[in-house]
PDB file of C-alpha atoms and ligand atoms in Angstrom:
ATOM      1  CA  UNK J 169      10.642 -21.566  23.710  1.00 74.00           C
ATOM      2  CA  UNK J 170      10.847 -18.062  24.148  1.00 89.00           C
ATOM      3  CA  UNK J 171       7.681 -15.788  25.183  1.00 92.00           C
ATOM      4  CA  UNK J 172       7.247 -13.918  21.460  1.00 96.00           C
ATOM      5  CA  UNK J 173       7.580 -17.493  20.020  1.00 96.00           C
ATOM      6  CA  UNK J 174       5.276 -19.049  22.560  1.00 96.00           C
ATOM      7  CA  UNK J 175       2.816 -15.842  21.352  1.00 97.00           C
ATOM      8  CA  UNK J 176       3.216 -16.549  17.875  1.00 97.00           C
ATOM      9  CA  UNK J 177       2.717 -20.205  18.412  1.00 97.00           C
ATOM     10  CA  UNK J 178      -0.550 -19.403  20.605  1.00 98.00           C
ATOM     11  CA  UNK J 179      -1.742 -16.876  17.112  1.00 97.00           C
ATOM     12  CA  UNK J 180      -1.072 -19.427  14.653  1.00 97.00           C
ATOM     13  CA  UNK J 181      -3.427 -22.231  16.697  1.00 97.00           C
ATOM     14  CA  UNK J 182      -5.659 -19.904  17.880  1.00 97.00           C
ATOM     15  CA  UNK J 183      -5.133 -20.319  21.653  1.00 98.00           C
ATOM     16  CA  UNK J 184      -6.504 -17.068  22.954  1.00 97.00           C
ATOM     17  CA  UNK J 185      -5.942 -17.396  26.741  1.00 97.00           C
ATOM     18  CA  UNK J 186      -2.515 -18.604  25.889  1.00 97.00           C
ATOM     19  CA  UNK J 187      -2.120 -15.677  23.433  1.00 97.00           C
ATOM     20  CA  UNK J 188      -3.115 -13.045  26.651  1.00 97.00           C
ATOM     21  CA  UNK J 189      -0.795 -15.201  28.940  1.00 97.00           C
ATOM     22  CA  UNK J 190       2.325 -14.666  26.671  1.00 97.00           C
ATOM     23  CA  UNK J 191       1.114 -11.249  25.830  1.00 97.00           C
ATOM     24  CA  UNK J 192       1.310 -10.205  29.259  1.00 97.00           C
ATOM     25  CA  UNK J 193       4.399 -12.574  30.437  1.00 96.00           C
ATOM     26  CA  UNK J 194       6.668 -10.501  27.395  1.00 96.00           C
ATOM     27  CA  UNK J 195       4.960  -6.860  28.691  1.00 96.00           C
ATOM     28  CA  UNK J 196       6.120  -7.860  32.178  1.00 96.00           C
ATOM     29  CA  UNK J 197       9.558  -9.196  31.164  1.00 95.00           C
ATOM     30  CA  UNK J 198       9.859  -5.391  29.716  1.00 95.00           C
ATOM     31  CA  UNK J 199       9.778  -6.443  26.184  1.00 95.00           C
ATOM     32  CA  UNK J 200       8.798  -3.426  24.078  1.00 93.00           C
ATOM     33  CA  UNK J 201       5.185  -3.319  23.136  1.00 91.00           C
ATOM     34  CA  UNK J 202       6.281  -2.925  19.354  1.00 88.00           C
ATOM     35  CA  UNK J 203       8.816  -5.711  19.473  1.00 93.00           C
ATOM     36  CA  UNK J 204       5.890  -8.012  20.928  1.00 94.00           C
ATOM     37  CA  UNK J 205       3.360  -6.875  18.489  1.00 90.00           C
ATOM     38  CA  UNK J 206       6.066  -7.376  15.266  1.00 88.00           C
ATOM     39  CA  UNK J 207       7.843 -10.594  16.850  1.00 94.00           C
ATOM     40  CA  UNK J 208       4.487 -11.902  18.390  1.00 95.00           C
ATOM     41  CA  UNK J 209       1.169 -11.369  16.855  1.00 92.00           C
ATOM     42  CA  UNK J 210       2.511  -9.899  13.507  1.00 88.00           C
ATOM     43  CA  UNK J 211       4.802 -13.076  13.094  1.00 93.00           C
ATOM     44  CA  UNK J 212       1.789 -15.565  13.849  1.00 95.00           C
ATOM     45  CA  UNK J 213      -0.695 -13.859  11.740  1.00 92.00           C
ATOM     46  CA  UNK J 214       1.872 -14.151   8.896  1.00 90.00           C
ATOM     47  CA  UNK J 215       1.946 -18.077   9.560  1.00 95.00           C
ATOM     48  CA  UNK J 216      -1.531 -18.327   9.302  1.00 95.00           C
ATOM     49  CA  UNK J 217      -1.744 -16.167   6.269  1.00 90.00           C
ATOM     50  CA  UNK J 218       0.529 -18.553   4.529  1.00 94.00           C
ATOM     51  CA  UNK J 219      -1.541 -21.204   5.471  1.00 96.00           C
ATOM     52  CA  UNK J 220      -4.756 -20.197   4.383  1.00 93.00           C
ATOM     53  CA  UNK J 221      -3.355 -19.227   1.001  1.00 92.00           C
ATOM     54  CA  UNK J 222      -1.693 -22.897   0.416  1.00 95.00           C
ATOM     55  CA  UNK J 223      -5.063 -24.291   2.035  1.00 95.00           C
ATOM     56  CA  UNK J 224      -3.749 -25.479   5.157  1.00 97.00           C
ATOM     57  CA  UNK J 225      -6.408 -23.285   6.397  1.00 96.00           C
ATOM     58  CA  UNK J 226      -9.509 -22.404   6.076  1.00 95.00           C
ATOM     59  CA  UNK J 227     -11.713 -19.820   7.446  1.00 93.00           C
ATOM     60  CA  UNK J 228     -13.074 -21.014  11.032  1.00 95.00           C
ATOM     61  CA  UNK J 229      -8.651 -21.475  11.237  1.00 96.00           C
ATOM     62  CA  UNK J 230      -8.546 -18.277  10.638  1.00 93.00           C
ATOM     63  CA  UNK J 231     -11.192 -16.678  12.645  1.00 93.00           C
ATOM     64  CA  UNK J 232     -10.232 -18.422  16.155  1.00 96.00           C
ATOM     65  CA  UNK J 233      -6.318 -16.879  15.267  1.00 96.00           C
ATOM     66  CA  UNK J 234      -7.808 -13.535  14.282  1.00 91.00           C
ATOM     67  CA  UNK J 235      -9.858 -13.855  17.667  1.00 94.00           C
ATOM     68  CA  UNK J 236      -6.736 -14.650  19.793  1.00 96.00           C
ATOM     69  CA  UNK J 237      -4.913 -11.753  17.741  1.00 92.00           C
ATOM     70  CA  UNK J 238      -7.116  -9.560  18.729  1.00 90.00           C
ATOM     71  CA  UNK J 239      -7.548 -10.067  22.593  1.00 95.00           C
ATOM     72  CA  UNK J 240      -3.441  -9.703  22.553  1.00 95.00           C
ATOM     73  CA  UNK J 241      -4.219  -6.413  20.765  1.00 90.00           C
ATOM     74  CA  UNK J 242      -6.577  -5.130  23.379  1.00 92.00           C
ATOM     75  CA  UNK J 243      -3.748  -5.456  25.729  1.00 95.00           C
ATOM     76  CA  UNK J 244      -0.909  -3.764  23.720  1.00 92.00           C
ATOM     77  CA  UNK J 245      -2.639  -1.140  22.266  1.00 87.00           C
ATOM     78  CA  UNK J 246      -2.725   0.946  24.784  1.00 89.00           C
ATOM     79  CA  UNK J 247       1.187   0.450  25.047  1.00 89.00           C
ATOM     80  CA  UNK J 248       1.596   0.369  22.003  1.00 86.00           C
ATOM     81  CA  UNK J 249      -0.367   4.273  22.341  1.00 81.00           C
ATOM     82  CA  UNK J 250       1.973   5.289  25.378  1.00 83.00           C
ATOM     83  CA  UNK J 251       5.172   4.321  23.188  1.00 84.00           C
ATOM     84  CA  UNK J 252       4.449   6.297  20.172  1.00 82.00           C
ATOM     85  CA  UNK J 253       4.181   3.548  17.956  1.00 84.00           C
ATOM     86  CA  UNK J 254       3.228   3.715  14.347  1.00 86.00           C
ATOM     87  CA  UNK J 255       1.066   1.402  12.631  1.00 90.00           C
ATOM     88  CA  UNK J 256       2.454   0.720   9.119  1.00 93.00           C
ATOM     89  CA  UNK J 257      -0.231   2.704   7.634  1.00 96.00           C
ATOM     90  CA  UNK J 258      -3.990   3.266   7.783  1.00 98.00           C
ATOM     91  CA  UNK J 259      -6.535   1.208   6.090  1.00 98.00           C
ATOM     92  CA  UNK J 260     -10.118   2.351   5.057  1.00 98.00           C
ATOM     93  CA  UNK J 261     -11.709  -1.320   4.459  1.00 98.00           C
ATOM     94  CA  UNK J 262     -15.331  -1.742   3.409  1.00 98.00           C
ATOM     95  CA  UNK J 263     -17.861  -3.895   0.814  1.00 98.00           C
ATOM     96  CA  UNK J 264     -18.679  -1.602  -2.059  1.00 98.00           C
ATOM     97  CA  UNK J 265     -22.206   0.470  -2.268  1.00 98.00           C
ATOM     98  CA  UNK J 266     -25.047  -1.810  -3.163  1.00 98.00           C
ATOM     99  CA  UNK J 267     -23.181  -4.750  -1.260  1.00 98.00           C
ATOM    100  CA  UNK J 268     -23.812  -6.315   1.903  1.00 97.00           C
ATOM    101  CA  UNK J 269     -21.212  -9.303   1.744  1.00 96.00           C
ATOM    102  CA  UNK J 270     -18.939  -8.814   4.662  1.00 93.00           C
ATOM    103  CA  UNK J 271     -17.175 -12.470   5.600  1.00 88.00           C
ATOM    104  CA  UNK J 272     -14.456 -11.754   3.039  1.00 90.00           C
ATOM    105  CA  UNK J 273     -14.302  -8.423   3.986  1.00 95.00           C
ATOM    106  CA  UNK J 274     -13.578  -8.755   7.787  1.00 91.00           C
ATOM    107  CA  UNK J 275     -11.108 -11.381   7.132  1.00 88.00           C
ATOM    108  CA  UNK J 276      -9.073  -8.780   4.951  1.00 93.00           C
ATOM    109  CA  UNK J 277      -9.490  -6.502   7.629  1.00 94.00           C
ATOM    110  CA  UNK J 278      -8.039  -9.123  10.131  1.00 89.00           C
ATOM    111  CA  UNK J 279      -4.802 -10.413   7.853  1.00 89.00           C
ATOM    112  CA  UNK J 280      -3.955  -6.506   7.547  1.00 94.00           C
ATOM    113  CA  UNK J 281      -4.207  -5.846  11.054  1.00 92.00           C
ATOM    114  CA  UNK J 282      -2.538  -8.755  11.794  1.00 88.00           C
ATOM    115  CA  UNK J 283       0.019  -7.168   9.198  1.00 90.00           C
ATOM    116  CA  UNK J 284       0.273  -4.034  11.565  1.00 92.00           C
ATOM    117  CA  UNK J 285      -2.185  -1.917   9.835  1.00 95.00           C
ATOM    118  CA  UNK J 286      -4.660   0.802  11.627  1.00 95.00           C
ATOM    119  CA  UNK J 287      -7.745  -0.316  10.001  1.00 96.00           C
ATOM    120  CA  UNK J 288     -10.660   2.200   9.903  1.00 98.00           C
ATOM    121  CA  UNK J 289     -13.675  -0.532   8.915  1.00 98.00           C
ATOM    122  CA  UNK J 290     -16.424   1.106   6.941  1.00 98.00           C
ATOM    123  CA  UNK J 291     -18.610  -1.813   7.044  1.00 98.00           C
ATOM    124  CA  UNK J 292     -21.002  -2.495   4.259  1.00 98.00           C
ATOM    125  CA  UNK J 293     -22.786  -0.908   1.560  1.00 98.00           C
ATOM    126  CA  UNK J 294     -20.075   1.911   1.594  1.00 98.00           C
ATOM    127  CA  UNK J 295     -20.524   4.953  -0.965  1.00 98.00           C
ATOM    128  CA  UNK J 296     -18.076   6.318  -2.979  1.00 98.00           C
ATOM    129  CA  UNK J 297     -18.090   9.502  -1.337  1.00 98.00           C
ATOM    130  CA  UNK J 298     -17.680   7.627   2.610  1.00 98.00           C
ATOM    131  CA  UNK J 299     -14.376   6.329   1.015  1.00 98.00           C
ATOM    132  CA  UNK J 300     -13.347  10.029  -0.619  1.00 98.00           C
ATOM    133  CA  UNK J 301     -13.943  11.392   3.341  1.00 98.00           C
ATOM    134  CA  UNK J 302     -11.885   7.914   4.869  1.00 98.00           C
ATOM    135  CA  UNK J 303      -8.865   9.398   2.401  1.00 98.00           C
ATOM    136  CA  UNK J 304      -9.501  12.822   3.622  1.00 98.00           C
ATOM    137  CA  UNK J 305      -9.172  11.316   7.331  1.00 98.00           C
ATOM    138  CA  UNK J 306      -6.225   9.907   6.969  1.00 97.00           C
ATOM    139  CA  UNK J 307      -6.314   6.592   5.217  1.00 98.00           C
ATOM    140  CA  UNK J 308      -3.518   5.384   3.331  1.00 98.00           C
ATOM    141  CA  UNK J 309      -4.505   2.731   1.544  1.00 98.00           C
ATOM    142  CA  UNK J 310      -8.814   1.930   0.895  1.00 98.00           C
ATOM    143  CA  UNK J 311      -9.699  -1.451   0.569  1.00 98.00           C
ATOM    144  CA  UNK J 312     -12.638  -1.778  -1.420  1.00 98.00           C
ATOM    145  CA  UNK J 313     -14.484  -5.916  -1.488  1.00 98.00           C
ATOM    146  CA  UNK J 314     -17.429  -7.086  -3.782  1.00 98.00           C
ATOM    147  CA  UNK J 315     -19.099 -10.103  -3.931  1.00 98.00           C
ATOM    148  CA  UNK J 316     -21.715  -9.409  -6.771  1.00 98.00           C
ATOM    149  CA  UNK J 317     -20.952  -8.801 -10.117  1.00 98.00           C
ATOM    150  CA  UNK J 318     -23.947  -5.891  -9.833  1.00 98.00           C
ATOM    151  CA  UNK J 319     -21.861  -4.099  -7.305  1.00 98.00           C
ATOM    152  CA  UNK J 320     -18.626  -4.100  -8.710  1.00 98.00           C
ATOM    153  CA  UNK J 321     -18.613  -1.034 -10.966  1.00 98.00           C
ATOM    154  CA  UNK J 322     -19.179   0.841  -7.763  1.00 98.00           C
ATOM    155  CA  UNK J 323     -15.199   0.106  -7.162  1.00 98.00           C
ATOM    156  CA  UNK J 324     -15.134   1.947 -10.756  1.00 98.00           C
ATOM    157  CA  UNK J 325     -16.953   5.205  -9.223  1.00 98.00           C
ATOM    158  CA  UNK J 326     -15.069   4.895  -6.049  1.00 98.00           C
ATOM    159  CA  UNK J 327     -11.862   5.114  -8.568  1.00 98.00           C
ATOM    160  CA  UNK J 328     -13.471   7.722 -10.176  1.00 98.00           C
ATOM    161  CA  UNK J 329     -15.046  10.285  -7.478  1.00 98.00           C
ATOM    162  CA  UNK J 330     -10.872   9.864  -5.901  1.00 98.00           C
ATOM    163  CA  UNK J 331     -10.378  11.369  -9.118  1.00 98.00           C
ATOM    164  CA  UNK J 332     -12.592  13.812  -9.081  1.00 98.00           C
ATOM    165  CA  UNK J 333     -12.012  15.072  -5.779  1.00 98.00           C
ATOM    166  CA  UNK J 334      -8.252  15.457  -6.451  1.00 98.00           C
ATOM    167  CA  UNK J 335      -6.955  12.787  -4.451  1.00 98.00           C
ATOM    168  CA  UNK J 336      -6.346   9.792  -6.675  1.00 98.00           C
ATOM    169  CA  UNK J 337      -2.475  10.378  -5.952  1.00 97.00           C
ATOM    170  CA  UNK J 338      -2.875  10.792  -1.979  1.00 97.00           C
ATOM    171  CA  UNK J 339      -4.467   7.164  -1.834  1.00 98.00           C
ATOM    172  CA  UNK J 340      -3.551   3.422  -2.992  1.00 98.00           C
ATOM    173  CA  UNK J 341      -6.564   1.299  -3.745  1.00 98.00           C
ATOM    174  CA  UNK J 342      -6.645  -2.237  -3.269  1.00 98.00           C
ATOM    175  CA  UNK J 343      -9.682  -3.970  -4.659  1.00 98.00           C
ATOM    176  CA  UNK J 344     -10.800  -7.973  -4.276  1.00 98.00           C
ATOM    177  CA  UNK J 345     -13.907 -10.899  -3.652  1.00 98.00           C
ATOM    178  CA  UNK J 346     -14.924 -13.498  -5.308  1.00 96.00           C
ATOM    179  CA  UNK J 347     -15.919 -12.065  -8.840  1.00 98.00           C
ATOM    180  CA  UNK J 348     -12.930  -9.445  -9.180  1.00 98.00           C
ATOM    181  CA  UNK J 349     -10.037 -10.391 -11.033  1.00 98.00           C
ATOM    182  CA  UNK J 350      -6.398  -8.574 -11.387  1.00 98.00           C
ATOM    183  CA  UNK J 351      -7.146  -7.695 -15.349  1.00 98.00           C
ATOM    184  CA  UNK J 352     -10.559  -6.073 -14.178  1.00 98.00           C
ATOM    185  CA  UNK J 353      -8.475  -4.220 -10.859  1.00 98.00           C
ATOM    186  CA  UNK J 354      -6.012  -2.866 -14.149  1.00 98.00           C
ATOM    187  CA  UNK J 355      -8.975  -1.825 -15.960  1.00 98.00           C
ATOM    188  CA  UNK J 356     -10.430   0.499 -13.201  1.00 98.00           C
ATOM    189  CA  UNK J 357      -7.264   2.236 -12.262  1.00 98.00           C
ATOM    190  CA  UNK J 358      -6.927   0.262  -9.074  1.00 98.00           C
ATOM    191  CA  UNK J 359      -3.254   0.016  -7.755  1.00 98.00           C
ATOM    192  CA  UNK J 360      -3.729  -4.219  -6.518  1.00 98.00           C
ATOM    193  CA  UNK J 361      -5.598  -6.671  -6.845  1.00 98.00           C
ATOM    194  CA  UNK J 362      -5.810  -9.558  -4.163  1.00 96.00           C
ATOM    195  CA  UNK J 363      -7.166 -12.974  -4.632  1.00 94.00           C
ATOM    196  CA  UNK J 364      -7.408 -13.448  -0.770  1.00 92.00           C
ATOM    197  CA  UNK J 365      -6.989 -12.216   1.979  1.00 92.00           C
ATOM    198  CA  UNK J 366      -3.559 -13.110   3.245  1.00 88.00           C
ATOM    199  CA  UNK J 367      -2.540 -11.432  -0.544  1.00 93.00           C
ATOM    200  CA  UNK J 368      -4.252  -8.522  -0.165  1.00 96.00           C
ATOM    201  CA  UNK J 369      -2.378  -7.995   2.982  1.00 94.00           C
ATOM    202  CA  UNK J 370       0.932  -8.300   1.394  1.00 94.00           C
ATOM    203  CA  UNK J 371      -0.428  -6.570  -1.809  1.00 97.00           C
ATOM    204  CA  UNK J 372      -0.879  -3.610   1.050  1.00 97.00           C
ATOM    205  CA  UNK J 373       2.521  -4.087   2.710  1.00 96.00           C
ATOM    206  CA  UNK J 374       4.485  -3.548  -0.852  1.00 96.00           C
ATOM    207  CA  UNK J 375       2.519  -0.557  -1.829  1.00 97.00           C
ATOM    208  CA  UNK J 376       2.960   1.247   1.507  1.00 93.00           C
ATOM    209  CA  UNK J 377       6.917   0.114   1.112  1.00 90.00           C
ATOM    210  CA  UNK J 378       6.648   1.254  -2.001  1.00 84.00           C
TER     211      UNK J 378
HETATM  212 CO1  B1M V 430     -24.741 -13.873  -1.397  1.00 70.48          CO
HETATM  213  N1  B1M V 430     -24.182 -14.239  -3.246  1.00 70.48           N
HETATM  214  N2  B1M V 430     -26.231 -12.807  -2.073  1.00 70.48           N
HETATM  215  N3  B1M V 430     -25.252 -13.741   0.436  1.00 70.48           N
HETATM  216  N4  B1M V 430     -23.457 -15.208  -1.052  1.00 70.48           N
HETATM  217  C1  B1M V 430     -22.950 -14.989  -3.424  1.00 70.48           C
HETATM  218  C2  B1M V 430     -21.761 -14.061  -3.511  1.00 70.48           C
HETATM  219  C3  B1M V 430     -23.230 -15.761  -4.779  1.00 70.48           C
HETATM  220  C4  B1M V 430     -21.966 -16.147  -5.559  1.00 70.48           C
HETATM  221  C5  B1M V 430     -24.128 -16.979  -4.499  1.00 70.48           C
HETATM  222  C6  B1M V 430     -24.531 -17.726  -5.742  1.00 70.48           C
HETATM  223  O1  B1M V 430     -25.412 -17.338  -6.443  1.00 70.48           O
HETATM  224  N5  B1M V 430     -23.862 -18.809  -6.062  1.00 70.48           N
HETATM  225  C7  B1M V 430     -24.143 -14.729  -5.533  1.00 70.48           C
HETATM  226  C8  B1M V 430     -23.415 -13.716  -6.407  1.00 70.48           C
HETATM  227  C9  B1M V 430     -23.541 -13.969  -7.891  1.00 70.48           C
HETATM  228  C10 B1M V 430     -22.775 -12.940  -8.621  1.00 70.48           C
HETATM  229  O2  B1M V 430     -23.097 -11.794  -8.636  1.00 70.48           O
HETATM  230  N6  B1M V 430     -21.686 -13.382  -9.242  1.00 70.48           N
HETATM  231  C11 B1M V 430     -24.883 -14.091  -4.383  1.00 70.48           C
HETATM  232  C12 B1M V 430     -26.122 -13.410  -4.481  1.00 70.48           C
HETATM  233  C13 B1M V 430     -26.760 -13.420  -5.853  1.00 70.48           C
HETATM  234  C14 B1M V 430     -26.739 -12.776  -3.390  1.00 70.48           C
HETATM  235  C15 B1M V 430     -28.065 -12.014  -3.367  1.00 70.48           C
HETATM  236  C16 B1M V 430     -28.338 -11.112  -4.578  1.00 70.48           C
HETATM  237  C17 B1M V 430     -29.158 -13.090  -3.205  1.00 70.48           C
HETATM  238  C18 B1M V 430     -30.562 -12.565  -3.276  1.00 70.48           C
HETATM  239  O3  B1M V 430     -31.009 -11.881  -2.391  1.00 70.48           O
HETATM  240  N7  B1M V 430     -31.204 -12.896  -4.386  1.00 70.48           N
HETATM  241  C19 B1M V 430     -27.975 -11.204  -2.049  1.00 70.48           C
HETATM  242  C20 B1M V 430     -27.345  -9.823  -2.284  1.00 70.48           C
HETATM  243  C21 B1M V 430     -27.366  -8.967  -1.075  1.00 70.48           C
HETATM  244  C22 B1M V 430     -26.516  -7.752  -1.291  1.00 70.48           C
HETATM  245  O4  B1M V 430     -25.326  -7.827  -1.070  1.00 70.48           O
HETATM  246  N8  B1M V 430     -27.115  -6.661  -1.733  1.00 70.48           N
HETATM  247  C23 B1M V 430     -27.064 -12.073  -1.258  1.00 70.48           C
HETATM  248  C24 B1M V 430     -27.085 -12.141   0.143  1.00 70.48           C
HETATM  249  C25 B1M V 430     -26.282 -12.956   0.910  1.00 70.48           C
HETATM  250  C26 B1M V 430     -26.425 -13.117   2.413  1.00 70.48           C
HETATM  251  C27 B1M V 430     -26.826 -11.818   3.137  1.00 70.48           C
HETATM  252  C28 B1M V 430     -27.504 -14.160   2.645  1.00 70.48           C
HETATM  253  C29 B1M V 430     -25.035 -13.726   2.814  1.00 70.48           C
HETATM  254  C30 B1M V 430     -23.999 -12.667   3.234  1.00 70.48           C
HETATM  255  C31 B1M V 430     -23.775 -12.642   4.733  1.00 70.48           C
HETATM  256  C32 B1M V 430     -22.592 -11.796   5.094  1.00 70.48           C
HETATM  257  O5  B1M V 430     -21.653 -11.613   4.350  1.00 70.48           O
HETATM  258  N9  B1M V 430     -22.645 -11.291   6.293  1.00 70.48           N
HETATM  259  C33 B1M V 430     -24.575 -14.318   1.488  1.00 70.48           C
HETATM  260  C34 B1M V 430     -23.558 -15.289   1.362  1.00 70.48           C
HETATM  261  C35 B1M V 430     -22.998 -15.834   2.673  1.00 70.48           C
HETATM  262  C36 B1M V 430     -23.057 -15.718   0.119  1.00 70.48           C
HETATM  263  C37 B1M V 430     -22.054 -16.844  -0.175  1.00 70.48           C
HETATM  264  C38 B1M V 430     -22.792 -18.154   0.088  1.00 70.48           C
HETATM  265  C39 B1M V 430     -20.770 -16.849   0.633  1.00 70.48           C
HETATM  266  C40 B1M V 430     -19.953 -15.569   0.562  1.00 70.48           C
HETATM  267  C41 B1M V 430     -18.845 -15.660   1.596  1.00 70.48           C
HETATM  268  O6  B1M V 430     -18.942 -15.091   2.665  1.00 70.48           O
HETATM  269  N10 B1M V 430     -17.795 -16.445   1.281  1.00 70.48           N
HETATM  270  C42 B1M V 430     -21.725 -16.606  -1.706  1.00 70.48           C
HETATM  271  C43 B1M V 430     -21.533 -17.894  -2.490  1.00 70.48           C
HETATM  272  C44 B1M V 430     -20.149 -18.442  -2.307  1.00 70.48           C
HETATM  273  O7  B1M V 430     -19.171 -17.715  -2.352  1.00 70.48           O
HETATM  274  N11 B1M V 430     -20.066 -19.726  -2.154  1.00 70.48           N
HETATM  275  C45 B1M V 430     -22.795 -15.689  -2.126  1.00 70.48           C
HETATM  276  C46 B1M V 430     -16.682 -16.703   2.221  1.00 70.48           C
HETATM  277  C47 B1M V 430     -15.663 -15.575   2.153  1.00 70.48           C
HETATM  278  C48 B1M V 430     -14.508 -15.897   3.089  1.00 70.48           C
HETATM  279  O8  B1M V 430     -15.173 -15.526   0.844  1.00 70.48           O
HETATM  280  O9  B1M V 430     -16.242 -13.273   0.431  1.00 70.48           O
HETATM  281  O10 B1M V 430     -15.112 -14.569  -1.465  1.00 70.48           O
HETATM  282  P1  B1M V 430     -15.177 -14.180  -0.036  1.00 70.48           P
HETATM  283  O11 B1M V 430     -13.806 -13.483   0.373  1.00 70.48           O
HETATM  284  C49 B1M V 430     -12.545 -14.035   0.037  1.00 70.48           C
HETATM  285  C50 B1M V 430     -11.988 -13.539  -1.301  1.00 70.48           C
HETATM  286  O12 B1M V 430     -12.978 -13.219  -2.231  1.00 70.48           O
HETATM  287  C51 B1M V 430     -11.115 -12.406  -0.911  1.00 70.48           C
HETATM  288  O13 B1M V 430     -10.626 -12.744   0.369  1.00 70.48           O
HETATM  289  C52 B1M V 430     -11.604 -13.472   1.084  1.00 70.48           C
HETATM  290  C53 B1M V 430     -10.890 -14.527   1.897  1.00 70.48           C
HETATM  291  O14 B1M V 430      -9.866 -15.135   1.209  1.00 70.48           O
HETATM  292  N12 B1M V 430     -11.617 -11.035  -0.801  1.00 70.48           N
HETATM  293  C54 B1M V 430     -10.749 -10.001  -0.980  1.00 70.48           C
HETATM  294  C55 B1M V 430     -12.822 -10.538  -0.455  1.00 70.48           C
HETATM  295  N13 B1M V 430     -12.776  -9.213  -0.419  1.00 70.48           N
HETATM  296  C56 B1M V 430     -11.507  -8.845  -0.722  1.00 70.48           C
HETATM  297  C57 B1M V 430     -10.911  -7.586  -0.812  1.00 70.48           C
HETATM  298  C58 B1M V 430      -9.536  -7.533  -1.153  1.00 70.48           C
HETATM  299  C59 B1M V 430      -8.820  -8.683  -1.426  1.00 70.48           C
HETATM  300  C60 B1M V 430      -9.392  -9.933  -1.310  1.00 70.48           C
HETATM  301  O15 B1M V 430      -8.862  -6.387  -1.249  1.00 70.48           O
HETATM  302  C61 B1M V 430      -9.430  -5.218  -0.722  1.00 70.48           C
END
């Protein structure tokens, strides 16, 4: 088995010292930090998003891959830094105002940086206006979770205060958690809806094609 394949392997069953091993065998073999990060972690996470959709899966699964993903990370990023590379986009990921739900949130946050995404994490309880500044820092893409039917027409004003701050058309919003559904993401203007969160990250990966 090859070393990317080995690192893929180590992802997908959440083996993090094995993960670091291969991570650092494929550095010192001279493999590209990018190739190792797309080949590697990016092809394991995939895996394991598959899995956890068809409920092969299930969250502690997840968690111990995300955990292994990231201790490879911690090691290529700062190659991946000295080689220029660019992330496939920037995510601004948060629970809506009002909210404090965050399991659901962080594992959306994991799938899309397992999917090669910069992910700026707002954390909980996040205004409208915090995601308006994440778009004006950069972000791409804002990823907005709610887990109470109370707090969900804050994903409404987040919609609406892009709007009014100009930059509705700078910005693709992805919305999701347990009480959202797709005809409700239509409703508020949102550009995707995902069920979970190995669809949200593909939902992501077609609109920044896109
Ligand atoms: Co809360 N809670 N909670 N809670 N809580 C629920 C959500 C609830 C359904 C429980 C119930 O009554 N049966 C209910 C909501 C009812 C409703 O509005 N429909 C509820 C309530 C009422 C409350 C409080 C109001 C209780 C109270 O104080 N009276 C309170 C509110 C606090 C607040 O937020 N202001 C409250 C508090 C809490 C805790 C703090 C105790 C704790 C949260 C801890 C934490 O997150 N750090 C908590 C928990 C744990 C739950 C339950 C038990 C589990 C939620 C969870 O983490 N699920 C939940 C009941 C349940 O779901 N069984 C419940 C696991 C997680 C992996 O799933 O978050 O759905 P989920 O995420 C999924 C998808 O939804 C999707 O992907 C994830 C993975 O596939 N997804 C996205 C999520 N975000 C996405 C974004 C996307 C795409 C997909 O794109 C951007």
């Amino acid at each position: 088995m090859g070393r990317l394949e080995e690192l893929a392997d180590s992802i997908i069953s959440g083996k993090a010292d094995a993960a670091v091993a291969a991570t650092e065998g494929a550095l010192a073999d001279g493999t590209p930090a990018a190739e190792v990060l797309t080949d590697g972690l990016i092809a394991g996470m995939q895996v394991v998003g598959e899995r956890f959709k068809n409920h092969e899966f299930y969250v502690p699964e997840v968690l111990i891959a995300a955990r292994a993903m990231k201790m490879s990370m911690a090691i290529l990023r700062p190659q991946l830094v000295e080689q220029d590379y660019e992330p496939v986009g920037t995510v601004a990921i948060g629970t809506v105002r009002g909210d404090l739900h965050d399991i659901g949130k962080n594992l959306v946050a994991m799938m899309l940086e397992g999917a090669g995404f910069e992910i700026m994490d707002l954390g909980i309880d996040v205004t409208p206006e915090q995601f308006v500044q994440a778009v004006k820092d950069g972000a791409g893409i804002i990823a907005l979770s709610a887990l109470l039917t109370t707090t969900m027409p804050a994903m409404k004003d987040t919609v609406e205060a892009l709007n009014a701050a100009g930059i509705r058309d700078q910005v693709k919003v992805i919305i999701g958690g347990a009480p959202v559904t797709e005809t409700y993401a239509n409703d508020i203007g949102a550009d995707g809806y995902g069920p979970d969160a190995a669809s949200a990250a593909e939902i992501a990966t077609e609109l920044i094609a896109a």
